[in-house]
mmCIF file of C-alpha atoms in Angstrom:
data_model
loop_
_atom_site.group_PDB
_atom_site.id
_atom_site.type_symbol
_atom_site.label_atom_id
_atom_site.label_comp_id
_atom_site.label_asym_id
_atom_site.label_seq_id
_atom_site.Cartn_x
_atom_site.Cartn_y
_atom_site.Cartn_z
ATOM 1 C CA MET O 1 -15.155 7.890 9.604
ATOM 2 C CA LEU O 2 -18.047 5.727 11.112
ATOM 3 C CA LEU O 3 -16.333 2.571 11.567
ATOM 4 C CA ASN O 4 -13.247 4.044 13.035
ATOM 5 C CA ARG O 5 -15.498 5.963 15.386
ATOM 6 C CA TYR O 6 -17.612 3.176 16.804
ATOM 7 C CA ILE O 7 -18.154 1.206 20.316
ATOM 8 C CA GLN O 8 -15.325 0.959 22.494
ATOM 9 C CA TYR O 9 -15.569 -1.812 24.165
ATOM 10 C CA SER O 10 -18.522 -4.298 23.418
ATOM 11 C CA ALA O 11 -21.428 -4.807 22.331
ATOM 12 C CA HIS O 12 -23.246 -8.118 23.792
ATOM 13 C CA TRP O 13 -25.506 -10.868 21.513
ATOM 14 C CA ASN O 14 -27.661 -14.174 22.734
ATOM 15 C CA ASP O 15 -24.259 -16.043 21.397
ATOM 16 C CA SER O 16 -22.115 -14.188 23.828
ATOM 17 C CA PHE O 17 -20.112 -12.447 20.662
ATOM 18 C CA TYR O 18 -18.258 -9.416 21.857
ATOM 19 C CA ILE O 19 -16.462 -6.843 19.347
ATOM 20 C CA PRO O 20 -13.164 -6.129 20.521
ATOM 21 C CA MET O 21 -11.573 -2.299 20.913
ATOM 22 C CA HIS O 22 -10.600 -0.218 18.053
ATOM 23 C CA PRO O 23 -6.745 -0.533 17.915
ATOM 24 C CA TYR O 24 -6.420 3.056 17.776
ATOM 25 C CA GLY O 25 -8.756 4.485 20.099
ATOM 26 C CA LEU O 26 -12.334 6.248 19.507
ATOM 27 C CA ASP O 27 -13.823 9.132 20.297
ATOM 28 C CA LEU O 28 -17.303 7.668 21.005
ATOM 29 C CA VAL O 29 -20.128 10.635 19.710
ATOM 30 C CA GLY O 30 -23.468 10.352 19.223
ATOM 31 C CA PHE O 31 -24.773 8.447 15.474
ATOM 32 C CA SER O 32 -27.764 9.558 13.767
ATOM 33 C CA GLU O 33 -30.102 6.432 12.126
ATOM 34 C CA GLU O 34 -28.629 5.904 9.329
ATOM 35 C CA GLU O 35 -25.016 5.450 11.542
ATOM 36 C CA ASN O 36 -26.477 3.147 13.671
ATOM 37 C CA ARG O 37 -28.136 1.024 10.757
ATOM 38 C CA ASP O 38 -24.364 0.706 9.589
ATOM 39 C CA ILE O 39 -23.294 -0.034 13.346
ATOM 40 C CA GLU O 40 -25.708 -2.605 13.969
ATOM 41 C CA LEU O 41 -24.646 -3.682 10.122
ATOM 42 C CA ALA O 42 -20.641 -4.030 11.139
ATOM 43 C CA GLN O 43 -22.052 -6.015 14.455
ATOM 44 C CA PHE O 44 -23.447 -8.572 12.115
ATOM 45 C CA LEU O 45 -19.941 -8.461 10.200
ATOM 46 C CA LEU O 46 -17.517 -8.873 12.944
ATOM 47 C CA ALA O 47 -20.015 -11.902 14.604
ATOM 48 C CA ALA O 48 -20.158 -13.534 12.025
ATOM 49 C CA ALA O 49 -16.223 -13.131 11.613
ATOM 50 C CA GLU O 50 -16.073 -14.303 15.569
ATOM 51 C CA ARG O 51 -17.954 -17.336 14.715
ATOM 52 C CA VAL O 52 -15.777 -18.011 11.630
ATOM 53 C CA GLY O 53 -12.541 -17.807 13.842
ATOM 54 C CA CYS O 54 -14.072 -20.769 16.099
ATOM 55 C CA GLN O 55 -15.228 -22.655 13.322
ATOM 56 C CA GLN O 56 -19.012 -22.215 13.983
ATOM 57 C CA PHE O 57 -19.028 -22.355 10.129
ATOM 58 C CA GLU O 58 -23.128 -22.402 10.013
ATOM 59 C CA ARG O 59 -23.517 -19.640 12.821
ATOM 60 C CA ALA O 60 -21.612 -17.574 10.877
ATOM 61 C CA ASN O 61 -23.870 -18.201 7.965
ATOM 62 C CA GLY O 62 -26.740 -16.736 9.246
ATOM 63 C CA LEU O 63 -25.034 -13.477 10.456
ATOM 64 C CA LEU O 64 -23.222 -13.172 7.283
ATOM 65 C CA LEU O 65 -26.543 -13.520 4.815
ATOM 66 C CA HIS O 66 -27.779 -10.944 7.127
ATOM 67 C CA CYS O 67 -25.065 -8.395 5.875
ATOM 68 C CA GLU O 68 -25.149 -9.446 2.313
ATOM 69 C CA TRP O 69 -28.655 -8.575 1.707
ATOM 70 C CA SER O 70 -27.978 -5.201 3.353
ATOM 71 C CA SER O 71 -25.186 -4.091 1.639
ATOM 72 C CA ASN O 72 -23.566 -3.493 -1.537
ATOM 73 C CA ALA O 73 -20.550 -2.297 -3.826
ATOM 74 C CA SER O 74 -22.345 0.993 -4.678
ATOM 75 C CA ALA O 75 -23.608 2.136 -1.161
ATOM 76 C CA ASN O 76 -21.737 4.188 1.184
ATOM 77 C CA PRO O 77 -18.478 3.986 1.952
ATOM 78 C CA VAL O 78 -19.683 1.504 5.412
ATOM 79 C CA GLN O 79 -21.907 -0.058 3.135
ATOM 80 C CA ARG O 80 -19.597 -0.843 0.607
ATOM 81 C CA VAL O 81 -16.458 -1.945 3.182
ATOM 82 C CA ILE O 82 -19.022 -4.421 4.264
ATOM 83 C CA PHE O 83 -19.639 -6.091 1.580
ATOM 84 C CA HIS O 84 -16.287 -6.441 0.217
ATOM 85 C CA PHE O 85 -15.257 -8.036 3.874
ATOM 86 C CA ALA O 86 -18.678 -9.892 3.708
ATOM 87 C CA ARG O 87 -17.816 -11.819 0.193
ATOM 88 C CA ALA O 88 -14.463 -12.453 1.197
ATOM 89 C CA LEU O 89 -15.527 -13.953 4.776
ATOM 90 C CA ARG O 90 -18.640 -16.125 2.195
ATOM 91 C CA GLU O 91 -15.074 -17.612 0.258
ATOM 92 C CA ARG O 92 -13.429 -18.482 3.677
ATOM 93 C CA ILE O 93 -16.582 -20.382 4.762
ATOM 94 C CA TYR O 94 -16.938 -21.875 1.220
ATOM 95 C CA LYS O 95 -13.475 -22.769 1.331
ATOM 96 C CA GLU O 96 -13.180 -23.957 4.991
ATOM 97 C CA THR O 97 -16.290 -26.390 4.652
ATOM 98 C CA GLY O 98 -15.392 -27.933 1.131
ATOM 99 C CA ARG O 99 -18.233 -25.812 -0.877
ATOM 100 C CA MET O 100 -15.257 -23.835 -3.470
ATOM 101 C CA THR O 101 -11.739 -25.927 -3.722
ATOM 102 C CA VAL O 102 -8.428 -24.210 -2.738
ATOM 103 C CA LYS O 103 -6.590 -24.269 -5.971
ATOM 104 C CA GLY O 104 -2.971 -22.537 -4.115
ATOM 105 C CA SER O 105 -1.848 -20.929 -8.050
ATOM 106 C CA GLY O 106 -0.149 -17.923 -5.903
ATOM 107 C CA LYS O 107 -1.229 -15.349 -8.284
ATOM 108 C CA ASN O 108 -1.245 -11.666 -7.046
ATOM 109 C CA GLU O 109 -4.846 -10.391 -8.229
ATOM 110 C CA GLU O 110 -4.350 -7.209 -6.804
ATOM 111 C CA ARG O 111 -1.070 -6.262 -7.830
ATOM 112 C CA GLU O 112 -2.118 -7.168 -11.467
ATOM 113 C CA LEU O 113 -4.878 -4.821 -11.074
ATOM 114 C CA ILE O 114 -2.957 -2.084 -9.705
ATOM 115 C CA GLN O 115 -0.071 -2.246 -12.679
ATOM 116 C CA LYS O 116 -2.549 -2.940 -15.674
ATOM 117 C CA MET O 117 -4.815 0.915 -14.235
ATOM 118 C CA ASP O 118 -5.195 3.017 -16.825
ATOM 119 C CA THR O 119 -2.883 5.322 -16.802
ATOM 120 C CA ASN O 120 -5.068 8.757 -16.571
ATOM 121 C CA ILE O 121 -6.981 7.194 -13.657
ATOM 122 C CA SER O 122 -3.507 6.406 -12.052
ATOM 123 C CA ILE O 123 -2.644 9.969 -12.073
ATOM 124 C CA LYS O 124 -6.389 10.896 -11.298
ATOM 125 C CA CYS O 125 -5.689 9.713 -7.902
ATOM 126 C CA HIS O 126 -2.440 10.808 -7.711
ATOM 127 C CA LEU O 127 -3.550 14.211 -8.234
ATOM 128 C CA LYS O 128 -6.781 13.645 -6.102
ATOM 129 C CA ILE O 129 -5.709 11.694 -3.068
ATOM 130 C CA PRO O 130 -3.198 13.147 -0.774
ATOM 131 C CA PHE O 131 -0.722 9.951 0.334
ATOM 132 C CA ASN O 132 1.205 9.325 -3.020
ATOM 133 C CA GLN O 133 2.273 13.132 -3.408
ATOM 134 C CA VAL O 134 3.020 13.516 0.308
ATOM 135 C CA MET O 135 5.217 10.552 0.423
ATOM 136 C CA GLN O 136 7.002 11.323 -3.105
ATOM 137 C CA PHE O 137 8.285 14.071 -2.206
ATOM 138 C CA ALA O 138 9.717 13.320 0.879
ATOM 139 C CA GLY O 139 11.517 10.572 -0.934
ATOM 140 C CA VAL O 140 12.310 12.692 -3.432
ATOM 141 C CA GLN O 141 14.012 15.082 -1.575
ATOM 142 C CA ALA O 142 15.716 12.461 0.509
ATOM 143 C CA ILE O 143 16.976 11.667 -2.560
ATOM 144 C CA VAL O 144 18.412 14.802 -4.061
ATOM 145 C CA GLU O 145 19.800 15.811 -0.702
ATOM 146 C CA HIS O 146 21.867 12.216 -0.650
ATOM 147 C CA VAL O 147 22.999 12.840 -4.397
ATOM 148 C CA ALA O 148 23.757 16.648 -3.877
ATOM 149 C CA SER O 149 27.317 16.490 -4.970
ATOM 150 C CA GLU O 150 26.831 14.019 -7.408
ATOM 151 C CA THR O 151 26.692 14.437 -11.458
ATOM 152 C CA LYS O 152 25.901 10.854 -12.221
ATOM 153 C CA ILE O 153 22.957 9.646 -11.000
ATOM 154 C CA HIS O 154 20.809 5.976 -11.666
ATOM 155 C CA LEU O 155 17.784 5.668 -10.180
ATOM 156 C CA ILE O 156 16.833 1.965 -9.904
ATOM 157 C CA ASP O 157 13.011 1.516 -9.535
ATOM 158 C CA LEU O 158 11.104 -1.251 -8.411
ATOM 159 C CA GLU O 159 7.975 -0.701 -9.073
ATOM 160 C CA ILE O 160 8.155 2.318 -11.971
ATOM 161 C CA ARG O 161 4.126 1.967 -12.773
ATOM 162 C CA SER O 162 3.330 5.592 -14.875
ATOM 163 C CA GLY O 163 6.827 7.410 -13.390
ATOM 164 C CA VAL O 164 5.295 10.150 -11.440
ATOM 165 C CA GLN O 165 7.952 9.908 -9.016
ATOM 166 C CA CYS O 166 10.461 9.816 -11.843
ATOM 167 C CA THR O 167 9.158 13.168 -13.045
ATOM 168 C CA ALA O 168 9.630 14.926 -9.576
ATOM 169 C CA LEU O 169 12.515 13.589 -9.378
ATOM 170 C CA MET O 170 13.385 14.617 -12.823
ATOM 171 C CA GLN O 171 12.208 18.384 -12.485
ATOM 172 C CA ALA O 172 14.170 18.745 -8.682
ATOM 173 C CA LEU O 173 17.807 17.097 -10.619
ATOM 174 C CA SER O 174 17.104 19.560 -13.697
ATOM 175 C CA GLU O 175 16.770 23.103 -11.120
ATOM 176 C CA ARG O 176 20.434 22.285 -9.207
ATOM 177 C CA ARG O 177 22.962 24.721 -10.792
ATOM 178 C CA ASP O 178 25.728 24.694 -8.253
ATOM 179 C CA CYS O 179 26.257 20.734 -9.475
ATOM 180 C CA ILE O 180 24.959 20.490 -13.049
ATOM 181 C CA VAL O 181 23.366 17.243 -13.854
ATOM 182 C CA GLN O 182 25.553 15.641 -16.612
ATOM 183 C CA LEU O 183 23.004 12.233 -16.651
ATOM 184 C CA LEU O 184 20.010 10.451 -15.176
ATOM 185 C CA LYS O 185 19.433 7.071 -15.793
ATOM 186 C CA ILE O 186 16.269 5.464 -14.384
ATOM 187 C CA THR O 187 15.906 1.850 -14.949
ATOM 188 C CA ALA O 188 12.993 0.079 -14.008
ATOM 189 C CA ILE O 189 12.470 -3.240 -13.309
ATOM 190 C CA GLY O 190 9.132 -5.566 -14.069
ATOM 191 C CA LEU O 191 7.267 -8.817 -15.648
ATOM 192 C CA ASN O 192 7.139 -9.797 -18.604
ATOM 193 C CA SER O 193 3.830 -9.402 -18.883
ATOM 194 C CA LEU O 194 3.908 -5.523 -18.189
ATOM 195 C CA LYS O 195 6.408 -4.587 -20.950
ATOM 196 C CA ILE O 196 4.608 -2.313 -23.199
ATOM 197 C CA LYS O 197 3.076 -0.026 -20.447
ATOM 198 C CA ILE O 198 6.816 0.225 -18.612
ATOM 199 C CA GLU O 199 8.462 1.038 -22.332
ATOM 200 C CA GLU O 200 5.207 3.127 -22.640
ATOM 201 C CA THR O 201 6.749 5.030 -19.175
ATOM 202 C CA GLY O 202 9.994 5.189 -20.745
ATOM 203 C CA LYS O 203 8.999 6.855 -23.682
ATOM 204 C CA SER O 204 7.057 9.447 -21.884
ATOM 205 C CA LEU O 205 9.968 10.145 -18.910
ATOM 206 C CA THR O 206 12.142 10.724 -22.155
ATOM 207 C CA SER O 207 10.084 13.092 -23.099
ATOM 208 C CA PHE O 208 9.847 14.872 -19.885
ATOM 209 C CA ALA O 209 13.349 14.683 -19.882
ATOM 210 C CA GLU O 210 14.082 16.487 -23.187
ATOM 211 C CA SER O 211 11.549 19.104 -22.447
ATOM 212 C CA LEU O 212 13.906 19.672 -19.372
ATOM 213 C CA ASN O 213 16.945 19.697 -21.393
ATOM 214 C CA LEU O 214 17.866 16.767 -19.193
ATOM 215 C CA PRO O 215 20.448 14.557 -19.882
ATOM 216 C CA PHE O 216 18.110 11.237 -19.366
ATOM 217 C CA SER O 217 18.590 7.579 -19.938
ATOM 218 C CA TYR O 218 16.196 4.642 -19.955
ATOM 219 C CA ASN O 219 16.644 1.479 -19.272
ATOM 220 C CA ALA O 220 13.516 -1.337 -18.512
ATOM 221 C CA VAL O 221 14.646 -4.819 -17.217
ATOM 222 C CA PHE O 222 12.153 -7.933 -17.762
ATOM 223 C CA VAL O 223 12.075 -11.043 -15.903
ATOM 224 C CA ALA O 224 9.629 -13.819 -15.749
ATOM 225 C CA ASP O 225 9.862 -13.599 -11.948
ATOM 226 C CA ILE O 226 11.846 -11.278 -9.807
ATOM 227 C CA ALA O 227 13.234 -13.940 -8.388
ATOM 228 C CA GLU O 228 15.903 -14.050 -11.063
ATOM 229 C CA ILE O 229 17.224 -10.664 -10.693
ATOM 230 C CA ARG O 230 20.805 -10.418 -10.698
ATOM 231 C CA LYS O 231 23.179 -7.630 -10.263
ATOM 232 C CA ASP O 232 24.311 -7.285 -14.169
ATOM 233 C CA HIS O 233 21.110 -6.601 -15.178
ATOM 234 C CA PHE O 234 21.666 -2.824 -13.919
ATOM 235 C CA GLU O 235 24.309 -1.616 -16.496
ATOM 236 C CA ILE O 236 25.656 0.210 -13.404
ATOM 237 C CA GLY O 237 28.825 2.643 -13.859
ATOM 238 C CA GLU O 238 31.916 3.544 -11.708
ATOM 239 C CA ASP O 239 31.154 6.905 -11.353
ATOM 240 C CA GLU O 240 27.267 6.580 -11.114
ATOM 241 C CA ALA O 241 25.738 7.725 -7.336
ATOM 242 C CA VAL O 242 22.887 4.822 -7.373
ATOM 243 C CA ALA O 243 19.775 5.446 -5.396
ATOM 244 C CA VAL O 244 16.580 2.571 -5.423
ATOM 245 C CA TYR O 245 12.890 3.710 -4.731
ATOM 246 C CA SER O 246 10.875 1.080 -3.666
ATOM 247 C CA PRO O 247 6.971 1.769 -3.907
ATOM 248 C CA TYR O 248 4.654 -1.235 -2.349
ATOM 249 C CA PHE O 249 7.029 -3.766 -3.617
ATOM 250 C CA LEU O 250 8.687 -5.480 -0.766
ATOM 251 C CA ARG O 251 5.297 -6.495 0.967
ATOM 252 C CA SER O 252 4.429 -8.526 -2.067
ATOM 253 C CA MET O 253 7.484 -11.060 -1.424
ATOM 254 C CA VAL O 254 6.980 -11.210 2.335
ATOM 255 C CA SER O 255 5.441 -14.462 1.346
ATOM 256 C CA ARG O 256 8.709 -15.872 -0.415
ATOM 257 C CA PRO O 257 11.570 -15.005 2.186
ATOM 258 C CA ASP O 258 14.055 -16.772 -0.700
ATOM 259 C CA CYS O 259 12.702 -14.260 -3.236
ATOM 260 C CA MET O 260 13.298 -11.570 -0.838
ATOM 261 C CA GLU O 261 16.340 -12.781 0.177
ATOM 262 C CA ASN O 262 18.151 -12.816 -3.272
ATOM 263 C CA LEU O 263 16.749 -9.314 -4.270
ATOM 264 C CA MET O 264 17.987 -7.689 -1.188
ATOM 265 C CA ARG O 265 21.670 -9.161 -2.097
ATOM 266 C CA VAL O 266 21.301 -7.732 -5.103
ATOM 267 C CA ILE O 267 20.763 -3.981 -4.097
ATOM 268 C CA ARG O 268 23.543 -4.634 -1.051
ATOM 269 C CA ASN O 269 26.097 -5.608 -4.069
ATOM 270 C CA ILE O 270 24.650 -2.784 -5.975
ATOM 271 C CA LYS O 271 25.359 -0.175 -3.176
ATOM 272 C CA PRO O 272 23.027 2.591 -3.601
ATOM 273 C CA VAL O 273 23.849 5.622 -1.711
ATOM 274 C CA ILE O 274 20.041 5.357 -0.584
ATOM 275 C CA MET O 275 17.295 3.490 -0.698
ATOM 276 C CA ILE O 276 13.367 4.655 -0.102
ATOM 277 C CA VAL O 277 11.181 2.390 0.858
ATOM 278 C CA LEU O 278 7.095 3.229 0.917
ATOM 279 C CA GLU O 279 5.209 0.171 2.355
ATOM 280 C CA VAL O 280 1.184 0.015 4.270
ATOM 281 C CA GLU O 281 1.704 0.770 7.903
ATOM 282 C CA ALA O 282 -0.735 -2.470 8.794
ATOM 283 C CA ASN O 283 -0.335 -5.773 10.039
ATOM 284 C CA HIS O 284 -2.602 -8.030 8.741
ATOM 285 C CA ASN O 285 -0.709 -11.200 9.591
ATOM 286 C CA SER O 286 -1.960 -12.044 13.027
ATOM 287 C CA PRO O 287 -2.125 -15.578 14.887
ATOM 288 C CA SER O 288 -5.877 -14.961 15.609
ATOM 289 C CA PHE O 289 -8.255 -14.811 12.318
ATOM 290 C CA VAL O 290 -10.487 -12.595 14.420
ATOM 291 C CA ASN O 291 -7.270 -9.356 15.318
ATOM 292 C CA GLY O 292 -6.216 -9.756 12.113
ATOM 293 C CA PHE O 293 -10.232 -9.566 10.317
ATOM 294 C CA ILE O 294 -10.270 -6.095 12.841
ATOM 295 C CA GLU O 295 -7.187 -4.990 11.707
ATOM 296 C CA ALA O 296 -8.166 -5.279 7.971
ATOM 297 C CA LEU O 297 -11.551 -4.298 8.969
ATOM 298 C CA PHE O 298 -10.729 -0.764 10.426
ATOM 299 C CA PHE O 299 -7.451 0.495 7.961
ATOM 300 C CA TYR O 300 -9.911 -0.724 4.900
ATOM 301 C CA SER O 301 -13.014 1.506 6.013
ATOM 302 C CA ALA O 302 -9.975 4.612 6.615
ATOM 303 C CA TYR O 303 -9.462 3.484 3.286
ATOM 304 C CA PHE O 304 -12.762 3.530 1.502
ATOM 305 C CA ASP O 305 -13.468 7.094 3.833
ATOM 306 C CA CYS O 306 -10.441 8.926 1.785
ATOM 307 C CA LEU O 307 -11.994 7.912 -1.487
ATOM 308 C CA GLU O 308 -15.343 8.591 -0.327
ATOM 309 C CA THR O 309 -14.115 12.148 0.581
ATOM 310 C CA CYS O 310 -11.330 12.693 -2.306
ATOM 311 C CA ILE O 311 -13.086 11.317 -5.377
ATOM 312 C CA LYS O 312 -17.149 10.941 -4.198
ATOM 313 C CA HIS O 313 -17.806 12.032 -7.887
ATOM 314 C CA GLU O 314 -14.977 10.807 -9.637
ATOM 315 C CA ILE O 315 -17.153 7.219 -10.326
ATOM 316 C CA GLU O 316 -15.103 5.253 -12.359
ATOM 317 C CA CYS O 317 -11.429 6.346 -10.928
ATOM 318 C CA ARG O 318 -13.182 5.276 -6.991
ATOM 319 C CA MET O 319 -14.438 2.183 -8.432
ATOM 320 C CA THR O 320 -11.190 1.112 -10.229
ATOM 321 C CA ILE O 321 -9.113 1.610 -6.703
ATOM 322 C CA GLU O 322 -11.911 -0.122 -4.237
ATOM 323 C CA ALA O 323 -11.698 -3.064 -6.840
ATOM 324 C CA VAL O 324 -8.117 -3.032 -6.007
ATOM 325 C CA LEU O 325 -9.098 -2.538 -2.375
ATOM 326 C CA SER O 326 -11.126 -5.860 -2.348
ATOM 327 C CA GLU O 327 -8.494 -8.000 -3.967
ATOM 328 C CA GLY O 328 -6.332 -6.864 -0.863
ATOM 329 C CA ILE O 329 -9.020 -7.403 1.788
ATOM 330 C CA ARG O 330 -9.888 -11.122 0.158
ATOM 331 C CA ASP O 331 -5.917 -11.507 -0.054
ATOM 332 C CA ILE O 332 -5.984 -10.792 4.160
ATOM 333 C CA VAL O 333 -9.300 -12.671 4.619
ATOM 334 C CA ALA O 334 -10.235 -15.671 2.176
ATOM 335 C CA MET O 335 -6.887 -16.915 2.054
ATOM 336 C CA GLU O 336 -4.358 -18.890 3.493
ATOM 337 C CA GLY O 337 -0.696 -20.309 2.904
ATOM 338 C CA ARG O 338 0.670 -20.333 -0.561
ATOM 339 C CA GLU O 339 -2.608 -18.679 -1.597
ATOM 340 C CA ARG O 340 -1.560 -15.740 0.131
ATOM 341 C CA THR O 341 0.400 -12.753 -1.914
ATOM 342 C CA VAL O 342 0.623 -10.273 -0.311
ATOM 343 C CA ARG O 343 1.345 -9.842 3.583
ATOM 344 C CA ASN O 344 1.448 -5.976 4.979
ATOM 345 C CA VAL O 345 3.584 -5.884 7.950
ATOM 346 C CA LYS O 346 4.210 -2.520 10.249
ATOM 347 C CA ILE O 347 7.992 -0.271 9.923
ATOM 348 C CA ASP O 348 8.964 -2.424 13.116
ATOM 349 C CA PHE O 349 9.117 -5.676 10.679
ATOM 350 C CA TRP O 350 10.978 -3.731 8.352
ATOM 351 C CA ARG O 351 13.837 -2.529 10.934
ATOM 352 C CA ARG O 352 14.027 -5.746 11.973
ATOM 353 C CA PHE O 353 15.009 -6.596 8.536
ATOM 354 C CA PHE O 354 16.712 -4.838 6.968
ATOM 355 C CA ALA O 355 19.144 -4.895 10.492
ATOM 356 C CA ARG O 356 19.919 -8.289 8.852
ATOM 357 C CA TYR O 357 21.499 -6.380 5.550
ATOM 358 C CA ARG O 358 23.771 -4.048 7.998
ATOM 359 C CA MET O 359 20.768 -1.305 6.864
ATOM 360 C CA VAL O 360 21.022 1.856 9.333
ATOM 361 C CA GLU O 361 17.871 3.869 9.028
ATOM 362 C CA THR O 362 18.337 7.719 8.047
ATOM 363 C CA GLY O 363 15.955 10.378 8.972
ATOM 364 C CA PHE O 364 13.803 12.911 6.479
ATOM 365 C CA SER O 365 15.336 16.294 6.860
ATOM 366 C CA GLU O 366 13.162 18.801 8.429
ATOM 367 C CA SER O 367 12.738 21.069 5.474
ATOM 368 C CA SER O 368 11.021 17.625 3.945
ATOM 369 C CA LEU O 369 8.848 17.336 6.605
ATOM 370 C CA TYR O 370 7.802 21.101 6.348
ATOM 371 C CA HIS O 371 7.425 21.060 2.567
ATOM 372 C CA ALA O 372 5.377 17.347 3.526
ATOM 373 C CA HIS O 373 2.763 18.989 5.327
ATOM 374 C CA LEU O 374 2.579 22.162 2.864
ATOM 375 C CA VAL O 375 1.822 19.370 -0.082
ATOM 376 C CA ALA O 376 -0.753 17.836 2.339
ATOM 377 C CA LYS O 377 -2.206 21.519 3.060
ATOM 378 C CA GLY O 378 -2.712 21.990 -0.997
ATOM 379 C CA PHE O 379 -4.783 19.437 -1.608
ATOM 380 C CA SER O 380 -8.877 19.917 -0.886
ATOM 381 C CA PHE O 381 -8.922 17.644 2.316
ATOM 382 C CA GLY O 382 -5.498 17.985 3.121
ATOM 383 C CA LYS O 383 -6.082 18.243 6.926
ATOM 384 C CA PHE O 384 -7.722 14.871 7.190
ATOM 385 C CA CYS O 385 -3.644 13.607 6.065
ATOM 386 C CA THR O 386 -2.343 13.174 9.049
ATOM 387 C CA ILE O 387 1.829 13.023 8.827
ATOM 388 C CA GLU O 388 3.976 12.044 11.924
ATOM 389 C CA LYS O 389 7.044 10.764 12.896
ATOM 390 C CA ASN O 390 7.720 7.295 14.238
ATOM 391 C CA GLY O 391 11.549 7.198 15.392
ATOM 392 C CA LYS O 392 13.185 8.355 11.833
ATOM 393 C CA CYS O 393 10.376 7.216 8.977
ATOM 394 C CA LEU O 394 7.210 8.946 8.798
ATOM 395 C CA ILE O 395 3.923 7.697 9.206
ATOM 396 C CA VAL O 396 1.083 9.181 6.401
ATOM 397 C CA GLY O 397 -2.581 8.300 7.704
ATOM 398 C CA TRP O 398 -5.925 9.430 7.136
ATOM 399 C CA LYS O 399 -7.641 11.208 9.962
ATOM 400 C CA GLY O 400 -5.565 9.278 12.448
ATOM 401 C CA THR O 401 -5.166 5.938 11.327
ATOM 402 C CA PRO O 402 -1.877 4.761 10.058
ATOM 403 C CA MET O 403 -2.244 4.119 6.547
ATOM 404 C CA HIS O 404 1.395 4.311 5.531
ATOM 405 C CA SER O 405 5.084 4.563 6.057
ATOM 406 C CA ILE O 406 8.588 5.817 4.374
ATOM 407 C CA SER O 407 11.308 5.618 5.415
ATOM 408 C CA ALA O 408 14.890 6.064 3.587
ATOM 409 C CA TRP O 409 18.032 3.602 4.029
ATOM 410 C CA ARG O 410 21.718 3.084 3.566
ATOM 411 C CA PHE O 411 24.028 0.107 3.907
ATOM 412 C CA LEU O 412 27.153 0.392 6.581
#
């Protein structure tokens, strides 16, 4: 992972530019000729970002031209990362200098690409990249432990997609012998535009439940906007134990506090026994453009390195995921104000936020942690997937760079 190993303090330029320290520290080693070329390219990119941060757009333009000429979307992972960041930086320059109109539509392109992703590609990534399975196991295990004495269980999934996390829960519940499940109900929330896909997921889950002889019910709630969500959408029985599963959902609401406030009030009124929250473990909201740019660069370089390692030969799959990541980069680098639809924040932010709703963090059992490590080791490149505790939550990373957090919560 070249960008995450390189340059500890500074690379001085004729214009006094200086590259700050990697936020997670470095192990400086010798580089090959190709790596040195990539490092130089990264230096030009960071120099351009620094100039944009100072609004020195003409000086930034010359540096950025070098990046654009020397990188492309099908080269090595470093050049691919630089290509996407350079393109986003170019868009920001055009907006700042009036060459591009700021529309302020607030459309979440990244999320739309994820939601419309082909199911086969989603499953292939799920099977090849360790993050999702590691966190899925820990999350499902925590739910199972919190409903151990319940016979009627209601899972509310805020972002169901292909439903792989639901199949894991169904399998675990079907294997219970001391407390037989009388009903598993799953409610999926989605926008009207995703109706067909969410209904297909429901059919698939219903078929899977039948194969397990598991009593099952599926309900889909469709809204034009998540701000419309109400408690009566969920049809919760008095004897049902409710669990909420939120995979990378809340990050899209940080920029919409009223909407998130409404959602959290609804969830609190539902009184779940546990809420599992998966989020990106990164702060891409620094008031300093350059600092935010650097944080994002190292985060995404780790992600591109992971894709290169895990699905290098699955070209269609890799390019699909990188298209999603590219929109994430664009959102961070090129967007401001209402245009900015996703705001990644770290676990400390969520702790402060959830405390407002009298939510307390509950830890993951030692058994969950042990088996999460086993899941990671089951992948061909699982040794690069790191799992660490941060208080009561788990931080899942790649070669030491934090990537995701999974935390469990209950209401007082």
